Amino acid sequence: MNQLLQQLTHDEAVERTRSIASQIKLRFKLTEENGCQPQETISDYIDAGLIRAMVPKRWGGHELGFDTLFRTGVEIAKADPSAGWCYTLLVVHSWMLAYFPEEAQREVWEKNLDATIATSFASFPKNEILTLEDGYQINGTWGFSSGIDHSDYVMIQGNIDVNQETGLAREVLLLLVPKEDFEIQKTWKTVAQRGTGSNNILLKNVYVPKHRTIDLAAWCQRGEGPGRKENTSLLYSHPLYAAMPVCLTSALLGASIGAYELWRDGLKNKVSARNAKVADFTHQQIRLTEVSGLLAAAEALLEKTVTRLSTGEPIDTYEKLRIRRNYGYVAKMCNQAVKTIVDHSGAGIVYEGNPVNRYWRDVQASSMHITFNMDWLGEMFGKLELGLPLSQKDSLIS
């Protein structure tokens, strides 16, 4: 059997990401210029067997856990923040497919076990989804689809029969669409996270059969999905938003650690305008200690959260929002750590050629993702902590 078809262990997966991270770092500039991940980087993930990390064993995957997603994601993002962002999404999207009906899994994985999948949860207001007898017809535009340029499929959120007064949908679905059925719109012209290629996609009269859909509300609230009938391990039993954010949080943490390591190593030989050794400045020593402490706390909180997912203990609404609070707070600490780095880097930080500049921009943009919005997360968790009810919209798919 080919080595890459053999079962990977957690330690082997982490070691392989470390091996390819050095190559990914060499494409740092190319990724920014392309506005998406180079195909060589995606091929590295595939050749290393990493796309299959969370694919069920019965399909030929490795069925590794969220601890593997966490640790491998950190390693890739340390080398390149945008590469880490796209890598973790590719891995977690395969995990998501395992919740879909068996027929959808077969369509994808019997054809290509290394199929790459993107998502878009950003539905434009004028999108139309018509319910047919055996499926749905879709017209509209979806945005912020990270990694769509290198994806064979996309999962899009579909809000069915939205009440214009309440904003609530009769049904909320996730629909799986192959690349031949959507058009990529090159809208990702940004100052940060350029390498994620988070473009819009356009769908015109696209038919999606029911077996390529999943009830998003049932998945978010109770961890339910048709695929759990065959994929019975604990890995495929989590409410979506209690587990999925491990991917982006790991990428954000890895990027922040990467920024810290660059800054720390640069300080060792940096000389001030008055020819003084910057490493000898007490205030720089103290700031470095604060930043390293913030990142250590962020890593510990994320590790504790990932470990919680492997216990098998039930995740009710309160526990789910407590976990989501953790993701948001990890992001807040990472943002604060990198901001401190920038505030104490001197004027040279503004040059594009300064590698810390890229990490700074990407960490700032990453921490602004809705997954980490502490106002929203804080309101939801705070209500439950105080014995107050959630709003209807928040209780539906949060």
Short mmCIF file of C-alpha atoms in Angstrom, two decimals:
data_model
loop_
_atom_site.label_atom_id
_atom_site.label_comp_id
_atom_site.label_asym_id
_atom_site.label_seq_id
_atom_site.Cartn_x
_atom_site.Cartn_y
_atom_site.Cartn_z
CA MET A 1 0.00 0.00 0.00
CA ASN A 2 1.22 3.51 -0.78
CA GLN A 3 2.55 5.15 2.37
CA LEU A 4 0.19 8.08 2.03
CA LEU A 5 -2.79 5.72 1.97
CA GLN A 6 -1.84 4.25 5.32
CA GLN A 7 -3.42 5.55 8.48
CA LEU A 8 -1.74 8.66 9.82
CA THR A 9 -1.30 9.16 13.54
CA HIS A 10 -1.62 12.53 15.23
CA ASP A 11 2.14 12.84 15.67
CA GLU A 12 2.80 11.91 12.03
CA ALA A 13 0.31 14.50 10.82
CA VAL A 14 1.94 17.22 12.92
CA GLU A 15 5.39 16.24 11.71
CA ARG A 16 4.26 16.37 8.09
CA THR A 17 2.90 19.89 8.51
CA ARG A 18 6.23 20.97 9.97
CA SER A 19 7.99 19.46 6.98
CA ILE A 20 5.89 21.30 4.40
CA ALA A 21 5.72 24.56 6.38
CA SER A 22 9.21 25.53 5.20
CA GLN A 23 8.09 25.24 1.56
CA ILE A 24 4.92 27.19 2.26
CA LYS A 25 6.97 29.99 3.81
CA LEU A 26 8.94 30.32 0.57
CA ARG A 27 5.65 31.11 -1.22
CA PHE A 28 4.82 33.88 1.25
CA LYS A 29 5.07 36.67 -1.35
CA LEU A 30 3.54 34.64 -4.20
CA THR A 31 0.45 33.94 -2.11
CA GLU A 32 -0.13 37.66 -1.56
CA GLU A 33 0.42 38.47 -5.24
CA ASN A 34 -1.92 35.70 -6.45
CA GLY A 35 -4.69 36.60 -4.03
CA CYS A 36 -5.16 32.89 -3.31
CA GLN A 37 -3.19 29.80 -2.35
CA PRO A 38 -0.73 28.53 -4.98
CA GLN A 39 -1.65 25.12 -6.35
CA GLU A 40 1.72 23.84 -5.10
CA THR A 41 0.57 24.47 -1.53
CA ILE A 42 -2.69 22.58 -2.00
CA SER A 43 -0.74 19.75 -3.61
CA ASP A 44 1.52 19.67 -0.55
CA TYR A 45 -1.50 19.10 1.70
CA ILE A 46 -2.83 16.37 -0.58
CA ASP A 47 0.52 14.61 -1.05
CA ALA A 48 1.05 14.60 2.73
CA GLY A 49 -2.36 12.97 3.24
CA LEU A 50 -3.53 15.92 5.34
CA ILE A 51 -6.73 16.65 3.43
CA ARG A 52 -7.97 13.29 4.72
CA ALA A 53 -7.08 14.02 8.36
CA MET A 54 -10.72 14.15 9.56
CA VAL A 55 -12.31 12.00 6.84
CA PRO A 56 -13.95 8.82 8.24
CA LYS A 57 -11.78 5.70 8.18
CA ARG A 58 -14.46 3.77 6.32
CA TRP A 59 -13.86 6.02 3.30
CA GLY A 60 -10.08 5.70 3.60
CA GLY A 61 -9.50 8.76 5.77
CA HIS A 62 -7.50 9.04 8.97
CA GLU A 63 -10.39 10.04 11.28
CA LEU A 64 -8.10 12.15 13.46
CA GLY A 65 -9.53 14.52 16.02
CA PHE A 66 -9.73 18.23 16.66
CA ASP A 67 -6.43 18.08 18.52
CA THR A 68 -4.79 17.23 15.19
CA LEU A 69 -6.61 20.06 13.42
CA PHE A 70 -5.45 22.38 16.20
CA ARG A 71 -1.78 21.43 16.16
CA THR A 72 -1.36 21.09 12.41
CA GLY A 73 -3.22 24.35 11.83
CA VAL A 74 -0.89 26.22 14.18
CA GLU A 75 2.17 24.89 12.34
CA ILE A 76 0.94 25.96 8.90
CA ALA A 77 -0.25 29.39 10.08
CA LYS A 78 3.10 30.11 11.73
CA ALA A 79 4.65 29.79 8.26
CA ASP A 80 1.92 31.78 6.48
CA PRO A 81 -1.29 33.10 8.11
CA SER A 82 -3.43 32.84 4.97
CA ALA A 83 -2.15 29.35 4.21
CA GLY A 84 -3.08 28.30 7.74
CA TRP A 85 -6.55 29.80 7.35
CA CYS A 86 -7.22 27.88 4.13
CA TYR A 87 -5.60 24.67 5.36
CA THR A 88 -7.74 24.42 8.50
CA LEU A 89 -10.88 25.13 6.49
CA LEU A 90 -10.07 22.41 3.97
CA VAL A 91 -9.62 19.88 6.75
CA VAL A 92 -12.73 20.85 8.72
CA HIS A 93 -14.93 20.97 5.62
CA SER A 94 -14.18 17.30 5.00
CA TRP A 95 -15.23 16.64 8.59
CA MET A 96 -18.46 18.49 7.84
CA LEU A 97 -19.21 16.34 4.80
CA ALA A 98 -19.30 13.30 7.10
CA TYR A 99 -22.57 14.67 8.56
CA PHE A 100 -24.27 14.82 5.15
CA PRO A 101 -26.42 11.97 3.80
CA GLU A 102 -24.55 8.86 2.70
CA GLU A 103 -25.30 9.49 -0.98
CA ALA A 104 -23.59 12.89 -0.86
CA GLN A 105 -20.52 11.42 0.82
CA ARG A 106 -20.37 8.71 -1.83
CA GLU A 107 -20.65 11.22 -4.68
CA VAL A 108 -17.64 13.10 -3.38
CA TRP A 109 -15.32 10.54 -1.81
CA GLU A 110 -15.80 7.62 -4.19
CA LYS A 111 -14.71 9.94 -6.95
CA ASN A 112 -11.88 11.66 -5.05
CA LEU A 113 -10.92 11.07 -1.43
CA ASP A 114 -8.82 14.24 -1.58
CA ALA A 115 -11.68 16.42 -2.82
CA THR A 116 -11.36 20.00 -1.62
CA ILE A 117 -14.40 21.80 -0.23
CA ALA A 118 -15.11 25.46 0.55
CA THR A 119 -18.05 27.07 2.35
CA SER A 120 -20.03 30.29 2.27
CA PHE A 121 -22.42 31.29 5.02
CA ALA A 122 -22.77 34.84 3.65
CA SER A 123 -25.97 34.85 1.62
CA PHE A 124 -26.91 38.06 -0.23
CA PRO A 125 -30.42 39.47 0.49
CA LYS A 126 -31.80 38.96 -3.04
CA ASN A 127 -30.82 35.29 -3.29
CA GLU A 128 -33.62 32.91 -4.26
CA ILE A 129 -33.99 29.28 -3.24
CA LEU A 130 -37.07 27.57 -4.66
CA THR A 131 -38.26 24.33 -3.09
CA LEU A 132 -38.88 21.56 -5.62
CA GLU A 133 -40.32 18.10 -5.07
CA ASP A 134 -36.92 16.41 -4.93
CA GLY A 135 -34.55 19.30 -4.24
CA TYR A 136 -33.94 23.02 -4.62
CA GLN A 137 -33.28 25.55 -7.38
CA ILE A 138 -30.82 28.28 -6.47
CA ASN A 139 -30.11 31.73 -7.85
CA GLY A 140 -27.90 34.28 -6.19
CA THR A 141 -24.53 35.34 -4.88
CA TRP A 142 -22.67 34.11 -1.82
CA GLY A 143 -19.60 35.82 -0.36
CA PHE A 144 -16.46 35.34 1.73
CA SER A 145 -15.77 31.85 0.37
CA SER A 146 -12.19 31.32 1.52
CA GLY A 147 -10.19 29.02 -0.74
CA ILE A 148 -12.89 28.78 -3.39
CA ASP A 149 -10.34 28.96 -6.23
CA HIS A 150 -8.86 25.60 -5.27
CA SER A 151 -12.11 23.88 -4.25
CA ASP A 152 -14.00 21.08 -6.00
CA TYR A 153 -17.22 21.81 -4.06
CA VAL A 154 -18.76 24.51 -1.92
CA MET A 155 -21.24 24.25 0.94
CA ILE A 156 -23.58 27.27 1.02
CA GLN A 157 -26.09 28.33 3.63
CA GLY A 158 -29.64 28.46 2.31
CA ASN A 159 -32.39 30.29 4.16
CA ILE A 160 -35.74 28.89 3.01
CA ASP A 161 -38.89 31.06 3.02
CA VAL A 162 -37.54 33.96 5.06
CA ASN A 163 -40.19 36.00 6.91
CA GLN A 164 -39.46 39.59 5.91
CA GLU A 165 -40.84 40.96 9.17
CA THR A 166 -38.96 38.74 11.64
CA GLY A 167 -35.99 37.80 9.46
CA LEU A 168 -36.51 34.16 10.46
CA ALA A 169 -36.45 31.35 7.91
CA ARG A 170 -38.80 28.40 7.85
CA GLU A 171 -35.80 26.19 7.30
CA VAL A 172 -32.04 26.76 7.22
CA LEU A 173 -29.98 24.35 5.13
CA LEU A 174 -26.40 23.76 4.10
CA LEU A 175 -26.30 22.77 0.43
CA LEU A 176 -23.40 21.04 -1.34
CA VAL A 177 -22.65 22.35 -4.85
CA PRO A 178 -19.96 21.04 -7.28
CA LYS A 179 -17.63 23.53 -8.96
CA GLU A 180 -19.17 23.09 -12.39
CA ASP A 181 -22.37 24.66 -11.02
CA PHE A 182 -20.94 27.94 -9.72
CA GLU A 183 -19.00 30.88 -11.10
CA ILE A 184 -16.19 32.50 -9.10
CA GLN A 185 -16.29 36.29 -8.97
CA LYS A 186 -12.90 37.86 -8.29
CA THR A 187 -14.05 40.27 -5.60
CA TRP A 188 -11.31 39.65 -3.00
CA LYS A 189 -9.30 42.88 -3.28
CA THR A 190 -8.19 43.47 0.28
CA VAL A 191 -5.38 44.81 2.45
CA ALA A 192 -5.31 41.69 4.61
CA GLN A 193 -5.77 37.92 4.30
CA ARG A 194 -5.11 38.34 0.58
CA GLY A 195 -3.94 34.76 0.27
CA THR A 196 -7.27 33.32 1.43
CA GLY A 197 -8.92 34.20 -1.91
CA SER A 198 -12.26 34.65 -0.17
CA ASN A 199 -14.12 35.51 -3.35
CA ASN A 200 -17.85 35.61 -4.12
CA ILE A 201 -19.59 32.84 -6.02
CA LEU A 202 -22.52 33.19 -8.40
CA LEU A 203 -25.15 30.47 -8.89
CA LYS A 204 -27.63 30.64 -11.78
CA ASN A 205 -30.55 28.19 -11.88
CA VAL A 206 -28.54 25.57 -10.01
CA TYR A 207 -30.35 22.41 -9.00
CA VAL A 208 -29.34 20.76 -5.71
CA PRO A 209 -30.95 17.39 -4.87
CA LYS A 210 -32.12 16.85 -1.31
CA HIS A 211 -29.43 14.28 -0.60
CA ARG A 212 -26.84 17.06 -0.95
CA THR A 213 -28.41 19.11 1.83
CA ILE A 214 -28.41 19.03 5.63
CA ASP A 215 -30.66 20.69 8.22
CA LEU A 216 -28.37 23.35 9.66
CA ALA A 217 -30.58 24.10 12.66
CA ALA A 218 -30.62 20.46 13.83
CA TRP A 219 -26.87 20.26 13.37
CA CYS A 220 -26.20 23.49 15.29
CA GLN A 221 -28.62 22.77 18.11
CA ARG A 222 -28.16 19.06 18.67
CA GLY A 223 -25.23 17.85 16.59
CA GLU A 224 -27.58 15.89 14.33
CA GLY A 225 -26.91 14.90 10.75
CA PRO A 226 -27.88 11.97 8.49
CA GLY A 227 -24.23 10.92 8.14
CA ARG A 228 -24.06 10.00 11.82
CA LYS A 229 -25.93 6.77 11.03
CA GLU A 230 -22.78 5.39 9.42
CA ASN A 231 -20.12 7.65 10.96
CA THR A 232 -20.73 6.73 14.56
CA SER A 233 -17.57 7.84 16.35
CA LEU A 234 -17.54 10.73 18.83
CA LEU A 235 -15.77 12.89 16.25
CA TYR A 236 -19.00 13.13 14.23
CA SER A 237 -21.36 13.97 17.09
CA HIS A 238 -20.75 17.66 17.81
CA PRO A 239 -23.01 20.70 17.35
CA LEU A 240 -21.49 22.51 14.37
CA TYR A 241 -20.45 25.77 16.00
CA ALA A 242 -19.15 24.10 19.14
CA ALA A 243 -16.47 22.38 17.05
CA MET A 244 -15.99 24.01 13.64
CA PRO A 245 -14.35 27.21 15.01
CA VAL A 246 -11.34 25.17 16.11
CA CYS A 247 -10.12 25.59 12.54
CA LEU A 248 -10.06 29.39 12.36
CA THR A 249 -8.99 29.79 15.99
CA SER A 250 -6.00 27.51 15.41
CA ALA A 251 -5.02 29.48 12.31
CA LEU A 252 -5.30 32.78 14.17
CA LEU A 253 -3.24 31.48 17.10
CA GLY A 254 -0.58 30.08 14.77
CA ALA A 255 -0.31 33.38 12.90
CA SER A 256 0.06 35.24 16.20
CA ILE A 257 2.80 32.87 17.39
CA GLY A 258 4.52 33.30 14.03
CA ALA A 259 4.43 37.08 14.46
CA TYR A 260 5.85 36.79 17.96
CA GLU A 261 8.70 34.53 16.89
CA LEU A 262 9.67 36.88 14.05
CA TRP A 263 9.56 39.89 16.37
CA ARG A 264 11.49 38.14 19.16
CA ASP A 265 14.23 36.94 16.83
CA GLY A 266 14.46 40.36 15.21
CA LEU A 267 14.93 42.07 18.56
CA LYS A 268 18.05 40.05 19.28
CA ASN A 269 20.09 41.91 16.64
CA LYS A 270 18.11 45.13 16.30
CA VAL A 271 19.93 48.42 16.86
CA SER A 272 18.20 51.72 17.62
CA ALA A 273 18.72 55.02 15.78
CA ARG A 274 21.25 55.90 18.50
CA ASN A 275 23.14 52.65 17.96
CA ALA A 276 21.89 51.01 21.15
CA LYS A 277 21.07 47.32 21.29
CA VAL A 278 17.26 47.12 21.51
CA ALA A 279 17.36 43.78 23.34
CA ASP A 280 18.98 45.60 26.27
CA PHE A 281 15.97 47.93 26.72
CA THR A 282 14.06 46.95 29.84
CA HIS A 283 10.72 48.04 28.38
CA GLN A 284 11.20 45.75 25.37
CA GLN A 285 12.03 42.83 27.65
CA ILE A 286 8.83 43.49 29.62
CA ARG A 287 6.65 43.84 26.50
CA LEU A 288 8.08 40.61 25.10
CA THR A 289 7.24 38.85 28.35
CA GLU A 290 3.67 40.19 28.27
CA VAL A 291 3.16 39.08 24.66
CA SER A 292 4.54 35.60 25.31
CA GLY A 293 2.26 35.31 28.34
CA LEU A 294 -0.82 36.37 26.37
CA LEU A 295 -0.11 33.80 23.68
CA ALA A 296 0.59 31.08 26.23
CA ALA A 297 -2.79 31.84 27.86
CA ALA A 298 -4.53 31.80 24.47
CA GLU A 299 -2.94 28.46 23.58
CA ALA A 300 -3.88 26.96 26.94
CA LEU A 301 -7.51 28.07 26.61
CA LEU A 302 -7.78 26.68 23.09
CA GLU A 303 -6.13 23.41 24.13
CA LYS A 304 -8.57 23.08 27.05
CA THR A 305 -11.49 23.72 24.70
CA VAL A 306 -10.30 21.17 22.15
CA THR A 307 -9.81 18.62 24.92
CA ARG A 308 -13.42 19.24 26.01
CA LEU A 309 -14.60 18.07 22.58
CA SER A 310 -12.99 14.66 23.14
CA THR A 311 -14.64 13.91 26.49
CA GLY A 312 -17.95 12.65 25.13
CA GLU A 313 -19.87 14.73 27.67
CA PRO A 314 -23.10 16.26 26.24
CA ILE A 315 -22.89 19.77 24.82
CA ASP A 316 -26.09 21.64 25.62
CA THR A 317 -26.83 25.25 24.63
CA TYR A 318 -25.06 26.71 27.65
CA GLU A 319 -21.96 24.57 27.15
CA LYS A 320 -21.91 25.33 23.43
CA LEU A 321 -21.93 29.09 24.07
CA ARG A 322 -19.30 28.72 26.79
CA ILE A 323 -17.08 26.97 24.24
CA ARG A 324 -17.81 29.65 21.66
CA ARG A 325 -16.92 32.31 24.22
CA ASN A 326 -13.54 30.61 24.53
CA TYR A 327 -12.88 30.85 20.79
CA GLY A 328 -13.77 34.53 20.83
CA TYR A 329 -11.54 35.23 23.79
CA VAL A 330 -8.59 33.37 22.28
CA ALA A 331 -8.96 35.64 19.24
CA LYS A 332 -9.12 38.71 21.47
CA MET A 333 -5.90 37.74 23.25
CA CYS A 334 -4.15 37.02 19.95
CA ASN A 335 -5.18 40.38 18.54
CA GLN A 336 -3.98 42.13 21.69
CA ALA A 337 -0.65 40.29 21.58
CA VAL A 338 0.07 41.23 17.97
CA LYS A 339 -1.07 44.81 18.53
CA THR A 340 1.47 45.05 21.35
CA ILE A 341 4.14 43.72 18.99
CA VAL A 342 3.27 46.36 16.40
CA ASP A 343 3.14 49.18 18.96
CA HIS A 344 6.69 48.32 20.01
CA SER A 345 8.21 47.59 16.61
CA GLY A 346 9.16 51.10 15.62
CA ALA A 347 8.37 52.90 12.36
CA GLY A 348 9.89 50.14 10.27
CA ILE A 349 6.74 48.06 10.77
CA VAL A 350 4.98 50.08 8.05
CA TYR A 351 7.18 48.69 5.27
CA GLU A 352 5.59 45.93 3.23
CA GLY A 353 8.95 44.19 3.20
CA ASN A 354 8.81 43.78 6.96
CA PRO A 355 7.41 40.24 7.38
CA VAL A 356 5.73 41.12 10.69
CA ASN A 357 3.59 43.60 8.72
CA ARG A 358 1.90 40.73 6.88
CA TYR A 359 1.18 38.84 10.10
CA TRP A 360 -0.19 42.01 11.67
CA ARG A 361 -2.65 42.62 8.81
CA ASP A 362 -3.78 39.01 8.65
CA VAL A 363 -4.22 38.65 12.42
CA GLN A 364 -6.23 41.87 12.55
CA ALA A 365 -8.53 40.73 9.73
CA SER A 366 -8.86 37.19 11.11
CA SER A 367 -9.88 38.41 14.54
CA MET A 368 -12.70 40.45 12.95
CA HIS A 369 -14.44 37.30 11.63
CA ILE A 370 -17.98 36.88 12.94
CA THR A 371 -16.87 33.65 14.66
CA PHE A 372 -14.89 35.81 17.10
CA ASN A 373 -17.31 38.71 17.58
CA MET A 374 -17.27 39.08 21.36
CA ASP A 375 -20.17 41.53 21.39
CA TRP A 376 -22.43 38.91 19.83
CA LEU A 377 -20.93 35.96 21.70
CA GLY A 378 -20.88 37.93 24.92
CA GLU A 379 -24.53 38.86 24.59
CA MET A 380 -25.58 35.25 24.02
CA PHE A 381 -23.44 33.72 26.75
CA GLY A 382 -24.19 36.57 29.12
CA LYS A 383 -27.94 36.05 28.74
CA LEU A 384 -27.68 32.38 29.65
CA GLU A 385 -25.29 33.10 32.49
CA LEU A 386 -27.89 35.52 33.89
CA GLY A 387 -30.84 33.19 33.30
CA LEU A 388 -32.27 35.16 30.35
CA PRO A 389 -33.62 33.64 27.10
CA LEU A 390 -31.85 33.84 23.76
CA SER A 391 -33.53 35.58 20.83
CA GLN A 392 -35.29 33.36 18.31
CA LYS A 393 -32.69 33.99 15.65
CA ASP A 394 -29.77 33.21 17.95
CA SER A 395 -31.35 30.03 19.27
CA LEU A 396 -31.95 28.74 15.71
CA ILE A 397 -28.41 28.23 14.38
CA SER A 398 -26.02 29.46 17.05
#
